[in-house]
């Protein structure tokens, strides 16, 4: 009979008492293979992450994937969205996954271990979305502009890319093994602004910048992506986002009434 060593016992206790994965959202963007989605759902279920979202999947019949062994209910209840903005609007933190490759990154990049620590802190008070891109192309630069930061699974340089379901399993496992999230002593964490509020701020800022002539039509798309990335770096609290949005609406009213 196998008997775990002391270190294994500690790890088993942590897995039995995972962080608040109720607030975790795994988001698959333009996934091509329904079997990968099913296998990812199975891995999520293994570790207690029960909320899957898909954004514009290539195959609409993914809910019937036979690879979702034991996780058919999770797959059946997966939420489907037409855009990444809609799929992350209720989340306070959005993280993109990347193998890097030859891409020039515009975000801070964290190791999986360090990213998991940051994720566990936010899970206590808000929803966190982790994005996984297409098996063929990964996440686009436009997709990444919705992210606060990026994480990378430490694969060897000669073979960076991983199977989608395996990547999901490793990331969710790393988050779950951190144990229960402890409340900060004598101080409640500020609730982070959700992405719907941040997107409203971006829309108001863009409108003001267009009216002022700061942004030209030819550079509008690039400016929007830069602004989206910048606002996420600010890590606004919910209260601060509300105040900032009120300020911008007042500025817009003044600009339009001139």
Short mmCIF file of C-alpha atoms in Angstrom, two decimals:
data_model
loop_
_atom_site.label_atom_id
_atom_site.label_comp_id
_atom_site.label_asym_id
_atom_site.label_seq_id
_atom_site.Cartn_x
_atom_site.Cartn_y
_atom_site.Cartn_z
CA UNK A 1 0.00 0.00 0.00
CA UNK A 2 1.39 3.41 -1.06
CA UNK A 3 2.01 5.78 1.81
CA UNK A 4 2.69 9.47 1.06
CA UNK A 5 5.76 11.16 2.48
CA UNK A 6 5.43 14.28 4.66
CA UNK A 7 5.83 16.65 1.69
CA UNK A 8 3.14 14.76 -0.25
CA UNK A 9 0.76 14.94 2.71
CA UNK A 10 1.16 18.73 2.84
CA UNK A 11 0.45 19.00 -0.89
CA UNK A 12 -2.63 16.77 -0.61
CA UNK A 13 -4.01 18.96 2.17
CA UNK A 14 -3.56 22.04 0.00
CA UNK A 15 -5.33 20.43 -2.93
CA UNK A 16 -8.20 19.43 -0.66
CA UNK A 17 -8.59 23.06 0.39
CA UNK A 18 -8.08 25.08 -2.84
CA UNK A 19 -8.40 28.84 -3.17
CA UNK A 20 -11.71 30.37 -4.20
CA UNK A 21 -11.80 28.93 -7.71
CA UNK A 22 -15.47 29.87 -7.83
CA UNK A 23 -14.21 33.26 -9.06
CA UNK A 24 -11.91 31.80 -11.73
CA UNK A 25 -12.94 31.93 -15.40
CA UNK A 26 -11.03 29.94 -18.00
CA UNK A 27 -11.57 31.65 -21.36
CA UNK A 28 -10.75 29.91 -24.64
CA UNK A 29 -10.45 32.25 -27.61
CA UNK A 30 -11.12 30.90 -31.13
CA UNK A 31 -10.42 27.29 -30.13
CA UNK A 32 -10.32 25.03 -33.19
CA UNK A 33 -10.58 21.49 -31.82
CA UNK A 34 -13.65 20.52 -29.75
CA UNK A 35 -11.73 17.58 -28.28
CA UNK A 36 -9.24 20.02 -26.77
CA UNK A 37 -12.08 22.01 -25.22
CA UNK A 38 -13.54 18.83 -23.76
CA UNK A 39 -10.18 17.70 -22.36
CA UNK A 40 -9.61 21.15 -20.87
CA UNK A 41 -13.04 20.97 -19.19
CA UNK A 42 -12.05 17.63 -17.69
CA UNK A 43 -8.80 19.10 -16.32
CA UNK A 44 -10.67 22.08 -14.87
CA UNK A 45 -13.12 19.77 -13.12
CA UNK A 46 -10.22 17.75 -11.66
CA UNK A 47 -9.01 20.80 -9.69
CA UNK A 48 -12.33 22.51 -8.91
CA UNK A 49 -12.37 25.25 -11.57
CA UNK A 50 -15.95 24.95 -12.82
CA UNK A 51 -16.47 28.01 -15.03
CA UNK A 52 -15.52 27.77 -18.70
CA UNK A 53 -16.04 30.47 -21.31
CA UNK A 54 -15.47 30.21 -25.06
CA UNK A 55 -15.12 33.14 -27.46
CA UNK A 56 -15.98 32.54 -31.14
CA UNK A 57 -15.03 28.84 -31.27
CA UNK A 58 -14.48 27.38 -34.76
CA UNK A 59 -16.61 24.31 -33.98
CA UNK A 60 -20.03 25.02 -32.48
CA UNK A 61 -20.55 21.38 -31.45
CA UNK A 62 -17.85 21.54 -28.77
CA UNK A 63 -20.38 20.78 -26.02
CA UNK A 64 -20.64 17.21 -27.32
CA UNK A 65 -16.90 16.49 -27.02
CA UNK A 66 -16.38 12.93 -25.74
CA UNK A 67 -13.04 13.98 -24.22
CA UNK A 68 -14.84 15.74 -21.34
CA UNK A 69 -14.83 12.56 -19.25
CA UNK A 70 -16.66 13.27 -15.99
CA UNK A 71 -17.04 16.96 -16.88
CA UNK A 72 -20.06 16.90 -19.20
CA UNK A 73 -22.09 19.25 -16.93
CA UNK A 74 -19.24 21.80 -16.89
CA UNK A 75 -19.03 21.66 -20.70
CA UNK A 76 -22.80 21.90 -21.09
CA UNK A 77 -22.88 25.05 -18.94
CA UNK A 78 -19.93 26.73 -20.70
CA UNK A 79 -20.72 30.36 -21.57
CA UNK A 80 -20.27 31.40 -25.21
CA UNK A 81 -19.42 34.95 -26.31
CA UNK A 82 -19.01 36.79 -29.60
CA UNK A 83 -16.21 39.04 -28.37
CA UNK A 84 -13.44 38.98 -25.81
CA UNK A 85 -14.66 42.27 -24.35
CA UNK A 86 -18.02 40.65 -23.55
CA UNK A 87 -16.35 37.51 -22.23
CA UNK A 88 -14.27 39.41 -19.66
CA UNK A 89 -16.42 42.44 -18.80
CA UNK A 90 -17.32 41.17 -15.30
CA UNK A 91 -13.73 40.26 -14.37
CA UNK A 92 -11.36 42.34 -12.24
CA UNK A 93 -8.17 40.75 -13.57
CA UNK A 94 -7.47 39.36 -17.05
CA UNK A 95 -4.32 37.35 -17.81
CA UNK A 96 -3.12 36.12 -21.17
CA UNK A 97 -1.08 32.97 -21.73
CA UNK A 98 1.75 32.98 -24.25
CA UNK A 99 4.62 30.85 -25.50
CA UNK A 100 6.29 34.16 -26.54
CA UNK A 101 8.12 32.87 -29.64
CA UNK A 102 9.16 35.81 -31.84
CA UNK A 103 6.45 38.12 -30.51
CA UNK A 104 7.35 41.54 -29.14
CA UNK A 105 5.40 41.75 -25.90
CA UNK A 106 3.71 44.94 -24.68
CA UNK A 107 2.92 43.59 -21.20
CA UNK A 108 4.73 42.42 -18.11
CA UNK A 109 5.45 38.70 -18.33
CA UNK A 110 5.35 36.54 -15.19
CA UNK A 111 6.38 32.98 -14.56
CA UNK A 112 3.47 30.66 -13.84
CA UNK A 113 4.43 30.44 -10.15
CA UNK A 114 4.56 34.23 -9.69
CA UNK A 115 1.39 34.77 -11.73
CA UNK A 116 -0.47 32.21 -9.61
CA UNK A 117 0.39 34.16 -6.44
CA UNK A 118 -1.04 37.37 -7.92
CA UNK A 119 -4.13 35.51 -9.15
CA UNK A 120 -4.85 33.97 -5.75
CA UNK A 121 -4.82 37.41 -4.11
CA UNK A 122 -7.49 38.73 -6.48
CA UNK A 123 -9.66 35.60 -6.39
CA UNK A 124 -10.62 36.43 -2.81
CA UNK A 125 -12.58 39.53 -3.83
CA UNK A 126 -13.10 39.45 -7.61
CA UNK A 127 -13.30 37.38 -10.75
CA UNK A 128 -10.17 36.46 -12.68
CA UNK A 129 -10.12 35.46 -16.35
CA UNK A 130 -7.23 33.47 -17.83
CA UNK A 131 -7.15 33.52 -21.63
CA UNK A 132 -5.99 30.65 -23.84
CA UNK A 133 -5.69 31.29 -27.57
CA UNK A 134 -6.18 29.20 -30.68
CA UNK A 135 -4.10 26.01 -30.90
CA UNK A 136 -2.71 27.30 -34.20
CA UNK A 137 -2.00 30.99 -33.58
CA UNK A 138 -2.38 31.63 -29.84
CA UNK A 139 -3.70 35.00 -28.69
CA UNK A 140 -3.48 37.95 -31.08
CA UNK A 141 -2.07 41.35 -30.12
CA UNK A 142 -5.66 42.62 -30.06
CA UNK A 143 -6.58 39.84 -27.63
CA UNK A 144 -3.60 40.66 -25.43
CA UNK A 145 -4.62 44.32 -25.25
CA UNK A 146 -7.47 43.16 -22.98
CA UNK A 147 -4.96 41.71 -20.47
CA UNK A 148 -3.38 43.14 -17.33
CA UNK A 149 -0.30 40.94 -17.68
CA UNK A 150 0.87 37.69 -19.29
CA UNK A 151 2.07 34.35 -17.96
CA UNK A 152 4.18 31.62 -19.48
CA UNK A 153 4.46 27.96 -18.55
CA UNK A 154 8.19 27.18 -18.24
CA UNK A 155 8.65 24.81 -21.18
CA UNK A 156 12.06 24.26 -22.81
CA UNK A 157 13.16 26.81 -25.41
CA UNK A 158 13.32 24.24 -28.23
CA UNK A 159 9.66 23.26 -27.81
CA UNK A 160 7.64 26.11 -26.30
CA UNK A 161 4.11 25.38 -27.51
CA UNK A 162 1.84 23.08 -25.48
CA UNK A 163 -1.40 21.23 -26.14
CA UNK A 164 -4.30 23.48 -25.11
CA UNK A 165 -5.83 21.06 -22.59
CA UNK A 166 -2.44 20.32 -21.01
CA UNK A 167 -1.75 24.03 -20.62
CA UNK A 168 -5.11 24.56 -18.91
CA UNK A 169 -4.44 21.65 -16.56
CA UNK A 170 -1.02 22.97 -15.51
CA UNK A 171 -2.23 26.54 -14.93
CA UNK A 172 -5.30 25.53 -12.90
CA UNK A 173 -3.24 23.05 -10.88
CA UNK A 174 -0.67 25.73 -10.01
CA UNK A 175 -3.42 28.07 -8.81
CA UNK A 176 -5.23 25.38 -6.83
CA UNK A 177 -2.14 24.13 -5.00
CA UNK A 178 -1.69 27.47 -3.22
CA UNK A 179 -4.15 26.58 -0.49
CA UNK A 180 -6.98 28.69 0.92
CA UNK A 181 -6.83 32.44 0.48
CA UNK A 182 -6.29 34.15 3.81
CA UNK A 183 -7.98 37.44 4.55
CA UNK A 184 -5.63 40.34 5.16
CA UNK A 185 -5.39 41.18 8.85
CA UNK A 186 -7.13 44.39 9.91
CA UNK A 187 -7.53 45.46 6.29
CA UNK A 188 -10.08 44.48 3.70
CA UNK A 189 -8.73 44.53 0.12
CA UNK A 190 -10.24 47.14 -2.19
CA UNK A 191 -12.57 45.66 -4.76
CA UNK A 192 -10.94 45.96 -8.18
CA UNK A 193 -12.85 47.56 -11.03
CA UNK A 194 -14.44 45.07 -13.41
CA UNK A 195 -13.61 45.24 -17.10
CA UNK A 196 -17.03 46.62 -18.01
CA UNK A 197 -16.24 49.75 -15.97
CA UNK A 198 -12.72 49.95 -17.40
CA UNK A 199 -14.07 49.61 -20.94
CA UNK A 200 -16.55 52.44 -20.30
CA UNK A 201 -13.66 54.63 -19.15
CA UNK A 202 -11.75 53.72 -22.32
CA UNK A 203 -14.75 54.59 -24.50
CA UNK A 204 -15.19 57.97 -22.81
CA UNK A 205 -11.47 58.75 -23.07
CA UNK A 206 -11.38 57.77 -26.74
CA UNK A 207 -14.36 59.98 -27.49
CA UNK A 208 -12.71 62.92 -25.72
CA UNK A 209 -9.43 62.31 -27.54
CA UNK A 210 -11.21 62.18 -30.90
CA UNK A 211 -13.12 65.40 -30.21
CA UNK A 212 -9.92 67.16 -29.13
CA UNK A 213 -8.10 66.05 -32.28
CA UNK A 214 -5.46 64.11 -30.33
CA UNK A 215 -6.30 60.89 -32.20
CA UNK A 216 -6.48 60.75 -35.98
CA UNK A 217 -8.75 58.29 -37.78
CA UNK A 218 -5.82 56.47 -39.37
CA UNK A 219 -4.31 55.64 -35.97
CA UNK A 220 -7.59 55.02 -34.13
CA UNK A 221 -7.26 51.23 -33.82
CA UNK A 222 -3.68 51.36 -32.52
CA UNK A 223 -4.57 54.12 -30.06
CA UNK A 224 -7.48 52.07 -28.73
CA UNK A 225 -5.22 49.08 -28.03
CA UNK A 226 -2.58 51.26 -26.33
CA UNK A 227 -5.23 52.92 -24.17
CA UNK A 228 -6.73 49.56 -23.21
CA UNK A 229 -3.34 48.25 -22.08
CA UNK A 230 -2.54 51.44 -20.17
CA UNK A 231 -5.82 51.43 -18.22
CA UNK A 232 -5.23 47.86 -17.11
CA UNK A 233 -1.79 48.75 -15.78
CA UNK A 234 -3.45 51.31 -13.47
CA UNK A 235 -5.24 48.49 -11.57
CA UNK A 236 -8.14 50.77 -10.66
CA UNK A 237 -10.36 50.01 -7.71
CA UNK A 238 -14.11 49.90 -8.27
CA UNK A 239 -14.59 53.20 -6.38
CA UNK A 240 -11.81 54.98 -8.30
CA UNK A 241 -13.20 53.78 -11.62
CA UNK A 242 -16.61 55.23 -10.78
CA UNK A 243 -15.08 58.61 -9.88
CA UNK A 244 -12.89 58.69 -13.00
CA UNK A 245 -15.82 57.82 -15.25
CA UNK A 246 -17.85 60.64 -13.70
CA UNK A 247 -15.01 63.09 -14.39
CA UNK A 248 -14.73 62.00 -18.01
CA UNK A 249 -18.46 62.31 -18.60
CA UNK A 250 -18.32 65.88 -17.26
CA UNK A 251 -15.37 66.68 -19.55
CA UNK A 252 -17.24 65.23 -22.55
CA UNK A 253 -20.33 67.28 -21.73
CA UNK A 254 -18.19 70.42 -21.70
CA UNK A 255 -16.44 69.52 -24.96
CA UNK A 256 -19.72 68.82 -26.74
CA UNK A 257 -21.41 71.99 -25.48
CA UNK A 258 -18.74 74.37 -26.77
#
